[in-house]
Structure formats: C-alpha cells, structure tokens
Amino acid sequence: MSTSEPEAVTVTLVRGDITRQSVDVIVNAANSSLLGGGGVDGAIHRHGGPEILAACRELRASRYGKGLPTGRAVATTAGRLDARWVVHTVGPVWSRAEDRSELLASCYRESLRAAAELGARTVAFPAISTGVYGWPMDDGARIAVRTVLAEAVAPIEEVRFVLFDAHAYTTFEEVLSARG
Ligand code: AR6
C-alpha cells in the first residue's frame, strides 16, 4: 500500500455527446422531478434505457418524494450506458437578480462526493445549467473548473468535461489554461 499523497486529479476536455463516454460515472444535468427532460437529461434516458427512469421513480417514491433539491446529487444505475452509474444533479436556473453560484458549485461538489463514495475513478460532467437553465458559459465554466480542482479526491483520478459544441469547448479550454 502506498503512503504517498494522492496524485492531483486530471481534468480533461472532450467535445461530444456525454452519453457516448466510457467512464465510471456520467453526471446528468437533471431537474428536481428526476423524471427526465431535454438536453443531457433527455439524451441520458434515451440512450440509457428504461432502467434509469425506473430507478429515478423509486427515488421519488422513497428518499426524494418532493424531488431532488437544487444543488444536490443522487446516483442510479447507468442502464445501457457504458458507465457504472449515473449521478443526477439539479443545477440552478440562471438569475440576473440573484447570485446562485454557490448552488452551481454545489452540483459539482455533491456529484463528486457521490462518485467518490461509490469508488469511481473516472467521472464525466456536462456543463451543468448552461443549456435550458440559461447560465452564461464563461461563468459556468469558471465555477465548474474551480470546484472540480478543489473538490475531486481519491479514488477519482480523472474528471472529464464533455462539451457539446465548439463554443463550450473553447470556453472551458480558456478557463483551464488560465489556471495553469
Ligand atoms: N452531451 C453533452 N452535453 C450536452 C448534451 C449531450 N448529449 N446535450 C446538451 N448538452 P442542458 P441544464 C449541453 O439543457 O442547462 C433538461 O430538460 C448543452 O449544450 O442539458 O442544466 C433537464 O431535465 C449545455 O451546454 O442542462 C432540466 O429541466 C449543457 O449540456 C434542464 O434541462 C447543459 O444543458 C436542465 O438544464
């Protein structure tokens, strides 16, 4: 058994569809109903199959009768996806009037915590809240990168941001390279 300090997590960027990734955990940008939607959520249920929805319905019938609160995370099976688990988290809706950054950071932190508790080594994240929920990509990327670098701990070795389009990818690239 090694007594050395754990290596820092490796952050990688990929342009593409998160449902095509081979990782231990795929994080879903869900809504508090946990019962599906558009964007990442729609793609995960479509490609992962009905087992994921069945697991979400069980969560709604037990621990999360009122839904999953914003900023929290919960794991289910990954169904037919090439992953061991899906971790569902609920991002905040962007607001000009109210600073909800801490809730967005909480999504990354709580998802990483759930993944680490499961023993995951590789975790794929989408850019949470930057689609239907309207969060500006540059600010969303800063919060994502900062929180992951601060919070990812063993056994997590790699956090992969899976960015859907060129704008998201270059924004994350700029934020990551600015951090050295
Ligand atoms: N793979 C990777 N990224 C994707 C994919 C994909 N397959 N599809 C979209 N994106 P969104 P939110 C990008 O809307 O803003 C749902 O209806 C997308 O371009 O999926 O957190 C839920 O049920 C954007 O940059 O999530 C909720 O109601 C980012 O992923 C609500 O949307 C997040 O976009 C959550 O909204």
PDB file of C-alpha atoms and ligand atoms in Angstrom:
ATOM      1  CA  MET A   1       0.000   0.000   0.000  1.00  0.00           C
ATOM      2  CA  SER A   2       1.351   3.375  -0.953  1.00  0.00           C
ATOM      3  CA  THR A   3       1.731   6.022   1.724  1.00  0.00           C
ATOM      4  CA  SER A   4       2.360   8.846  -0.721  1.00  0.00           C
ATOM      5  CA  GLU A   5      -0.047  11.720  -1.148  1.00  0.00           C
ATOM      6  CA  PRO A   6      -2.735  11.057  -3.750  1.00  0.00           C
ATOM      7  CA  GLU A   7      -1.989  12.437  -7.206  1.00  0.00           C
ATOM      8  CA  ALA A   8      -3.935  15.514  -8.230  1.00  0.00           C
ATOM      9  CA  VAL A   9      -6.945  14.741 -10.394  1.00  0.00           C
ATOM     10  CA  THR A  10      -6.510  15.003 -14.154  1.00  0.00           C
ATOM     11  CA  VAL A  11      -9.024  17.293 -15.834  1.00  0.00           C
ATOM     12  CA  THR A  12      -9.686  16.537 -19.493  1.00  0.00           C
ATOM     13  CA  LEU A  13     -11.903  18.215 -22.071  1.00  0.00           C
ATOM     14  CA  VAL A  14     -13.759  16.356 -24.799  1.00  0.00           C
ATOM     15  CA  ARG A  15     -16.090  17.743 -27.429  1.00  0.00           C
ATOM     16  CA  GLY A  16     -19.072  15.466 -27.976  1.00  0.00           C
ATOM     17  CA  ASP A  17     -22.048  13.655 -26.549  1.00  0.00           C
ATOM     18  CA  ILE A  18     -21.761  12.660 -22.898  1.00  0.00           C
ATOM     19  CA  THR A  19     -23.828   9.517 -23.462  1.00  0.00           C
ATOM     20  CA  ARG A  20     -21.001   8.135 -25.660  1.00  0.00           C
ATOM     21  CA  GLN A  21     -18.375   8.251 -22.931  1.00  0.00           C
ATOM     22  CA  SER A  22     -16.834   5.206 -21.236  1.00  0.00           C
ATOM     23  CA  VAL A  23     -16.379   6.219 -17.611  1.00  0.00           C
ATOM     24  CA  ASP A  24     -17.411   5.049 -14.156  1.00  0.00           C
ATOM     25  CA  VAL A  25     -19.858   7.920 -13.614  1.00  0.00           C
ATOM     26  CA  ILE A  26     -21.811  10.054 -16.064  1.00  0.00           C
ATOM     27  CA  VAL A  27     -23.297  13.123 -14.400  1.00  0.00           C
ATOM     28  CA  ASN A  28     -26.774  14.137 -15.551  1.00  0.00           C
ATOM     29  CA  ALA A  29     -27.945  17.772 -15.627  1.00  0.00           C
ATOM     30  CA  ALA A  30     -31.399  16.781 -14.379  1.00  0.00           C
ATOM     31  CA  ASN A  31     -34.356  18.658 -12.939  1.00  0.00           C
ATOM     32  CA  SER A  32     -35.767  18.078  -9.482  1.00  0.00           C
ATOM     33  CA  SER A  33     -38.529  15.761 -10.750  1.00  0.00           C
ATOM     34  CA  LEU A  34     -35.814  13.244 -11.743  1.00  0.00           C
ATOM     35  CA  LEU A  35     -38.273  12.059 -14.380  1.00  0.00           C
ATOM     36  CA  GLY A  36     -36.486  13.272 -17.493  1.00  0.00           C
ATOM     37  CA  GLY A  37     -36.414  16.313 -19.746  1.00  0.00           C
ATOM     38  CA  GLY A  38     -34.476  17.671 -22.704  1.00  0.00           C
ATOM     39  CA  GLY A  39     -30.758  18.293 -23.315  1.00  0.00           C
ATOM     40  CA  VAL A  40     -28.353  15.999 -21.447  1.00  0.00           C
ATOM     41  CA  ASP A  41     -31.207  14.559 -19.385  1.00  0.00           C
ATOM     42  CA  GLY A  42     -33.185  13.542 -22.470  1.00  0.00           C
ATOM     43  CA  ALA A  43     -30.105  12.006 -24.111  1.00  0.00           C
ATOM     44  CA  ILE A  44     -29.191  10.011 -20.984  1.00  0.00           C
ATOM     45  CA  HIS A  45     -32.662   8.483 -20.652  1.00  0.00           C
ATOM     46  CA  ARG A  46     -32.894   7.858 -24.392  1.00  0.00           C
ATOM     47  CA  HIS A  47     -29.549   6.074 -24.655  1.00  0.00           C
ATOM     48  CA  GLY A  48     -29.507   4.560 -21.160  1.00  0.00           C
ATOM     49  CA  GLY A  49     -32.928   2.944 -21.461  1.00  0.00           C
ATOM     50  CA  PRO A  50     -35.854   2.479 -19.057  1.00  0.00           C
ATOM     51  CA  GLU A  51     -33.816   1.110 -16.137  1.00  0.00           C
ATOM     52  CA  ILE A  52     -32.611   4.612 -15.294  1.00  0.00           C
ATOM     53  CA  LEU A  53     -36.140   6.045 -15.234  1.00  0.00           C
ATOM     54  CA  ALA A  54     -37.303   3.112 -13.116  1.00  0.00           C
ATOM     55  CA  ALA A  55     -34.529   3.847 -10.585  1.00  0.00           C
ATOM     56  CA  CYS A  56     -35.474   7.542 -10.580  1.00  0.00           C
ATOM     57  CA  ARG A  57     -39.128   6.672  -9.951  1.00  0.00           C
ATOM     58  CA  GLU A  58     -38.051   4.573  -6.969  1.00  0.00           C
ATOM     59  CA  LEU A  59     -36.125   7.531  -5.573  1.00  0.00           C
ATOM     60  CA  ARG A  60     -39.233   9.702  -5.967  1.00  0.00           C
ATOM     61  CA  ALA A  61     -41.268   7.052  -4.135  1.00  0.00           C
ATOM     62  CA  SER A  62     -38.758   6.907  -1.257  1.00  0.00           C
ATOM     63  CA  ARG A  63     -35.995   9.365  -0.326  1.00  0.00           C
ATOM     64  CA  TYR A  64     -36.993  12.186  -2.651  1.00  0.00           C
ATOM     65  CA  GLY A  65     -40.774  12.336  -2.526  1.00  0.00           C
ATOM     66  CA  LYS A  66     -40.665  16.095  -3.142  1.00  0.00           C
ATOM     67  CA  GLY A  67     -37.951  15.814  -5.760  1.00  0.00           C
ATOM     68  CA  LEU A  68     -34.192  16.286  -5.623  1.00  0.00           C
ATOM     69  CA  PRO A  69     -33.343  19.777  -4.330  1.00  0.00           C
ATOM     70  CA  THR A  70     -31.212  22.126  -6.432  1.00  0.00           C
ATOM     71  CA  GLY A  71     -27.501  21.625  -5.778  1.00  0.00           C
ATOM     72  CA  ARG A  72     -27.850  18.030  -4.568  1.00  0.00           C
ATOM     73  CA  ALA A  73     -26.848  14.770  -6.283  1.00  0.00           C
ATOM     74  CA  VAL A  74     -28.018  11.161  -6.260  1.00  0.00           C
ATOM     75  CA  ALA A  75     -26.762   8.039  -8.039  1.00  0.00           C
ATOM     76  CA  THR A  76     -28.660   5.409 -10.016  1.00  0.00           C
ATOM     77  CA  THR A  77     -27.785   2.606 -12.389  1.00  0.00           C
ATOM     78  CA  ALA A  78     -26.424   3.703 -15.765  1.00  0.00           C
ATOM     79  CA  GLY A  79     -28.651   1.239 -17.643  1.00  0.00           C
ATOM     80  CA  ARG A  80     -27.265   0.610 -21.106  1.00  0.00           C
ATOM     81  CA  LEU A  81     -24.731   3.454 -20.996  1.00  0.00           C
ATOM     82  CA  ASP A  82     -21.053   2.486 -20.942  1.00  0.00           C
ATOM     83  CA  ALA A  83     -20.762   3.594 -17.319  1.00  0.00           C
ATOM     84  CA  ARG A  84     -21.363   2.062 -13.900  1.00  0.00           C
ATOM     85  CA  TRP A  85     -23.576   4.805 -12.511  1.00  0.00           C
ATOM     86  CA  VAL A  86     -25.402   7.969 -13.480  1.00  0.00           C
ATOM     87  CA  VAL A  87     -25.223  10.694 -10.854  1.00  0.00           C
ATOM     88  CA  HIS A  88     -28.188  13.041 -11.242  1.00  0.00           C
ATOM     89  CA  THR A  89     -27.785  16.607 -10.070  1.00  0.00           C
ATOM     90  CA  VAL A  90     -30.074  19.625 -10.322  1.00  0.00           C
ATOM     91  CA  GLY A  91     -28.445  22.851 -11.444  1.00  0.00           C
ATOM     92  CA  PRO A  92     -29.848  26.274 -10.604  1.00  0.00           C
ATOM     93  CA  VAL A  93     -31.699  28.297 -13.221  1.00  0.00           C
ATOM     94  CA  TRP A  94     -29.599  31.373 -14.129  1.00  0.00           C
ATOM     95  CA  SER A  95     -30.804  34.565 -12.497  1.00  0.00           C
ATOM     96  CA  ARG A  96     -29.586  38.075 -13.146  1.00  0.00           C
ATOM     97  CA  ALA A  97     -31.165  39.281  -9.913  1.00  0.00           C
ATOM     98  CA  GLU A  98     -29.776  36.643  -7.555  1.00  0.00           C
ATOM     99  CA  ASP A  99     -26.312  35.073  -7.301  1.00  0.00           C
ATOM    100  CA  ARG A 100     -26.872  31.301  -7.397  1.00  0.00           C
ATOM    101  CA  SER A 101     -23.203  30.432  -7.998  1.00  0.00           C
ATOM    102  CA  GLU A 102     -22.921  28.513  -4.750  1.00  0.00           C
ATOM    103  CA  LEU A 103     -25.727  26.201  -5.852  1.00  0.00           C
ATOM    104  CA  LEU A 104     -23.952  25.524  -9.138  1.00  0.00           C
ATOM    105  CA  ALA A 105     -20.673  24.805  -7.298  1.00  0.00           C
ATOM    106  CA  SER A 106     -22.657  22.506  -5.004  1.00  0.00           C
ATOM    107  CA  CYS A 107     -23.778  20.416  -8.015  1.00  0.00           C
ATOM    108  CA  TYR A 108     -20.154  19.667  -8.903  1.00  0.00           C
ATOM    109  CA  ARG A 109     -19.116  19.129  -5.277  1.00  0.00           C
ATOM    110  CA  GLU A 110     -22.046  16.842  -4.379  1.00  0.00           C
ATOM    111  CA  SER A 111     -21.702  14.863  -7.626  1.00  0.00           C
ATOM    112  CA  LEU A 112     -18.000  14.291  -6.949  1.00  0.00           C
ATOM    113  CA  ARG A 113     -18.776  13.253  -3.407  1.00  0.00           C
ATOM    114  CA  ALA A 114     -21.381  10.728  -4.580  1.00  0.00           C
ATOM    115  CA  ALA A 115     -18.947   9.413  -7.219  1.00  0.00           C
ATOM    116  CA  ALA A 116     -16.087   9.052  -4.726  1.00  0.00           C
ATOM    117  CA  GLU A 117     -18.352   7.235  -2.251  1.00  0.00           C
ATOM    118  CA  LEU A 118     -19.182   4.731  -4.989  1.00  0.00           C
ATOM    119  CA  GLY A 119     -15.492   4.186  -5.702  1.00  0.00           C
ATOM    120  CA  ALA A 120     -15.498   5.872  -9.119  1.00  0.00           C
ATOM    121  CA  ARG A 121     -12.167   6.673 -10.738  1.00  0.00           C
ATOM    122  CA  THR A 122     -13.445   8.445 -13.845  1.00  0.00           C
ATOM    123  CA  VAL A 123     -16.282  10.983 -13.907  1.00  0.00           C
ATOM    124  CA  ALA A 124     -17.793  12.756 -16.931  1.00  0.00           C
ATOM    125  CA  PHE A 125     -19.596  16.073 -16.426  1.00  0.00           C
ATOM    126  CA  PRO A 126     -21.638  18.184 -18.811  1.00  0.00           C
ATOM    127  CA  ALA A 127     -21.583  21.981 -18.435  1.00  0.00           C
ATOM    128  CA  ILE A 128     -24.377  21.989 -15.852  1.00  0.00           C
ATOM    129  CA  SER A 129     -27.052  24.737 -16.135  1.00  0.00           C
ATOM    130  CA  THR A 130     -25.585  26.209 -19.354  1.00  0.00           C
ATOM    131  CA  GLY A 131     -28.375  24.925 -21.625  1.00  0.00           C
ATOM    132  CA  VAL A 132     -32.076  25.106 -20.811  1.00  0.00           C
ATOM    133  CA  TYR A 133     -31.237  26.759 -17.456  1.00  0.00           C
ATOM    134  CA  GLY A 134     -29.502  29.671 -19.202  1.00  0.00           C
ATOM    135  CA  TRP A 135     -26.240  30.036 -17.268  1.00  0.00           C
ATOM    136  CA  PRO A 136     -23.587  32.020 -19.224  1.00  0.00           C
ATOM    137  CA  MET A 137     -20.956  29.571 -20.484  1.00  0.00           C
ATOM    138  CA  ASP A 138     -17.886  31.524 -19.317  1.00  0.00           C
ATOM    139  CA  ASP A 139     -19.127  31.839 -15.742  1.00  0.00           C
ATOM    140  CA  GLY A 140     -20.418  28.254 -15.727  1.00  0.00           C
ATOM    141  CA  ALA A 141     -17.007  27.029 -16.913  1.00  0.00           C
ATOM    142  CA  ARG A 142     -15.144  29.007 -14.228  1.00  0.00           C
ATOM    143  CA  ILE A 143     -17.340  27.579 -11.477  1.00  0.00           C
ATOM    144  CA  ALA A 144     -17.046  24.048 -12.894  1.00  0.00           C
ATOM    145  CA  VAL A 145     -13.251  24.051 -13.234  1.00  0.00           C
ATOM    146  CA  ARG A 146     -12.614  25.795  -9.903  1.00  0.00           C
ATOM    147  CA  THR A 147     -14.878  23.443  -7.982  1.00  0.00           C
ATOM    148  CA  VAL A 148     -13.557  20.267  -9.587  1.00  0.00           C
ATOM    149  CA  LEU A 149      -9.919  21.246  -8.970  1.00  0.00           C
ATOM    150  CA  ALA A 150     -10.734  21.983  -5.330  1.00  0.00           C
ATOM    151  CA  GLU A 151     -13.034  19.056  -4.568  1.00  0.00           C
ATOM    152  CA  ALA A 152     -12.048  15.967  -6.587  1.00  0.00           C
ATOM    153  CA  VAL A 153     -10.361  13.478  -4.273  1.00  0.00           C
ATOM    154  CA  ALA A 154      -9.294   9.815  -4.398  1.00  0.00           C
ATOM    155  CA  PRO A 155     -10.380   7.443  -5.734  1.00  0.00           C
ATOM    156  CA  ILE A 156     -11.289   9.878  -8.511  1.00  0.00           C
ATOM    157  CA  GLU A 157      -8.402  10.111 -10.984  1.00  0.00           C
ATOM    158  CA  GLU A 158      -9.951  11.797 -13.990  1.00  0.00           C
ATOM    159  CA  VAL A 159     -12.716  14.345 -14.379  1.00  0.00           C
ATOM    160  CA  ARG A 160     -13.765  14.740 -17.992  1.00  0.00           C
ATOM    161  CA  PHE A 161     -15.839  17.708 -19.098  1.00  0.00           C
ATOM    162  CA  VAL A 162     -17.855  16.694 -22.146  1.00  0.00           C
ATOM    163  CA  LEU A 163     -18.752  19.798 -24.103  1.00  0.00           C
ATOM    164  CA  PHE A 164     -21.401  19.679 -26.759  1.00  0.00           C
ATOM    165  CA  ASP A 165     -20.296  22.437 -29.107  1.00  0.00           C
ATOM    166  CA  ALA A 166     -17.227  24.418 -30.141  1.00  0.00           C
ATOM    167  CA  HIS A 167     -18.141  27.446 -28.028  1.00  0.00           C
ATOM    168  CA  ALA A 168     -18.421  25.377 -24.855  1.00  0.00           C
ATOM    169  CA  TYR A 169     -15.197  23.558 -25.631  1.00  0.00           C
ATOM    170  CA  THR A 170     -13.107  26.685 -26.278  1.00  0.00           C
ATOM    171  CA  THR A 171     -14.551  28.419 -23.226  1.00  0.00           C
ATOM    172  CA  PHE A 172     -13.562  25.532 -20.952  1.00  0.00           C
ATOM    173  CA  GLU A 173     -10.145  25.376 -22.662  1.00  0.00           C
ATOM    174  CA  GLU A 174      -9.534  29.057 -21.926  1.00  0.00           C
ATOM    175  CA  VAL A 175     -10.627  28.726 -18.299  1.00  0.00           C
ATOM    176  CA  LEU A 176      -8.475  25.647 -17.750  1.00  0.00           C
ATOM    177  CA  SER A 177      -5.364  27.116 -19.382  1.00  0.00           C
ATOM    178  CA  ALA A 178      -5.778  30.354 -17.383  1.00  0.00           C
ATOM    179  CA  ARG A 179      -5.387  28.266 -14.221  1.00  0.00           C
ATOM    180  CA  GLY A 180      -2.012  26.995 -15.435  1.00  0.00           C
TER     181      GLY A 180
HETATM  182  N1  AR6 B   1     -23.769  15.715 -24.203  1.00  0.00           N
HETATM  183  C1  AR6 B   1     -23.053  16.733 -23.654  1.00  0.00           C
HETATM  184  N2  AR6 B   1     -23.533  17.981 -23.480  1.00  0.00           N
HETATM  185  C2  AR6 B   1     -24.801  18.202 -23.899  1.00  0.00           C
HETATM  186  C3  AR6 B   1     -25.621  17.198 -24.469  1.00  0.00           C
HETATM  187  C4  AR6 B   1     -25.052  15.907 -24.627  1.00  0.00           C
HETATM  188  N3  AR6 B   1     -25.734  14.893 -25.139  1.00  0.00           N
HETATM  189  N4  AR6 B   1     -26.839  17.733 -24.759  1.00  0.00           N
HETATM  190  C5  AR6 B   1     -26.782  19.033 -24.393  1.00  0.00           C
HETATM  191  N5  AR6 B   1     -25.555  19.323 -23.878  1.00  0.00           N
HETATM  192  P1  AR6 B   1     -28.971  21.107 -20.545  1.00  0.00           P
HETATM  193  P2  AR6 B   1     -29.318  22.497 -17.952  1.00  0.00           P
HETATM  194  C6  AR6 B   1     -25.037  20.591 -23.314  1.00  0.00           C
HETATM  195  O1  AR6 B   1     -30.059  21.901 -21.156  1.00  0.00           O
HETATM  196  O2  AR6 B   1     -28.992  23.808 -18.573  1.00  0.00           O
HETATM  197  C7  AR6 B   1     -33.338  19.393 -19.083  1.00  0.00           C
HETATM  198  O3  AR6 B   1     -34.591  19.471 -19.704  1.00  0.00           O
HETATM  199  C8  AR6 B   1     -25.811  21.845 -23.595  1.00  0.00           C
HETATM  200  O4  AR6 B   1     -25.409  22.408 -24.844  1.00  0.00           O
HETATM  201  O5  AR6 B   1     -28.909  19.655 -20.818  1.00  0.00           O
HETATM  202  O6  AR6 B   1     -28.677  22.135 -16.640  1.00  0.00           O
HETATM  203  C9  AR6 B   1     -33.425  18.906 -17.650  1.00  0.00           C
HETATM  204  O7  AR6 B   1     -34.478  17.960 -17.470  1.00  0.00           O
HETATM  205  C10 AR6 B   1     -25.409  22.722 -22.409  1.00  0.00           C
HETATM  206  O8  AR6 B   1     -24.165  23.371 -22.632  1.00  0.00           O
HETATM  207  O9  AR6 B   1     -28.987  21.233 -18.916  1.00  0.00           O
HETATM  208  C11 AR6 B   1     -33.695  20.171 -16.903  1.00  0.00           C
HETATM  209  O10 AR6 B   1     -35.073  20.506 -16.913  1.00  0.00           O
HETATM  210  C12 AR6 B   1     -25.222  21.723 -21.270  1.00  0.00           C
HETATM  211  O11 AR6 B   1     -25.094  20.446 -21.899  1.00  0.00           O
HETATM  212  C13 AR6 B   1     -32.910  21.212 -17.657  1.00  0.00           C
HETATM  213  O12 AR6 B   1     -32.794  20.694 -18.991  1.00  0.00           O
HETATM  214  C14 AR6 B   1     -26.372  21.663 -20.277  1.00  0.00           C
HETATM  215  O13 AR6 B   1     -27.613  21.800 -20.981  1.00  0.00           O
HETATM  216  C15 AR6 B   1     -31.512  21.386 -17.119  1.00  0.00           C
HETATM  217  O14 AR6 B   1     -30.899  22.446 -17.804  1.00  0.00           O
END
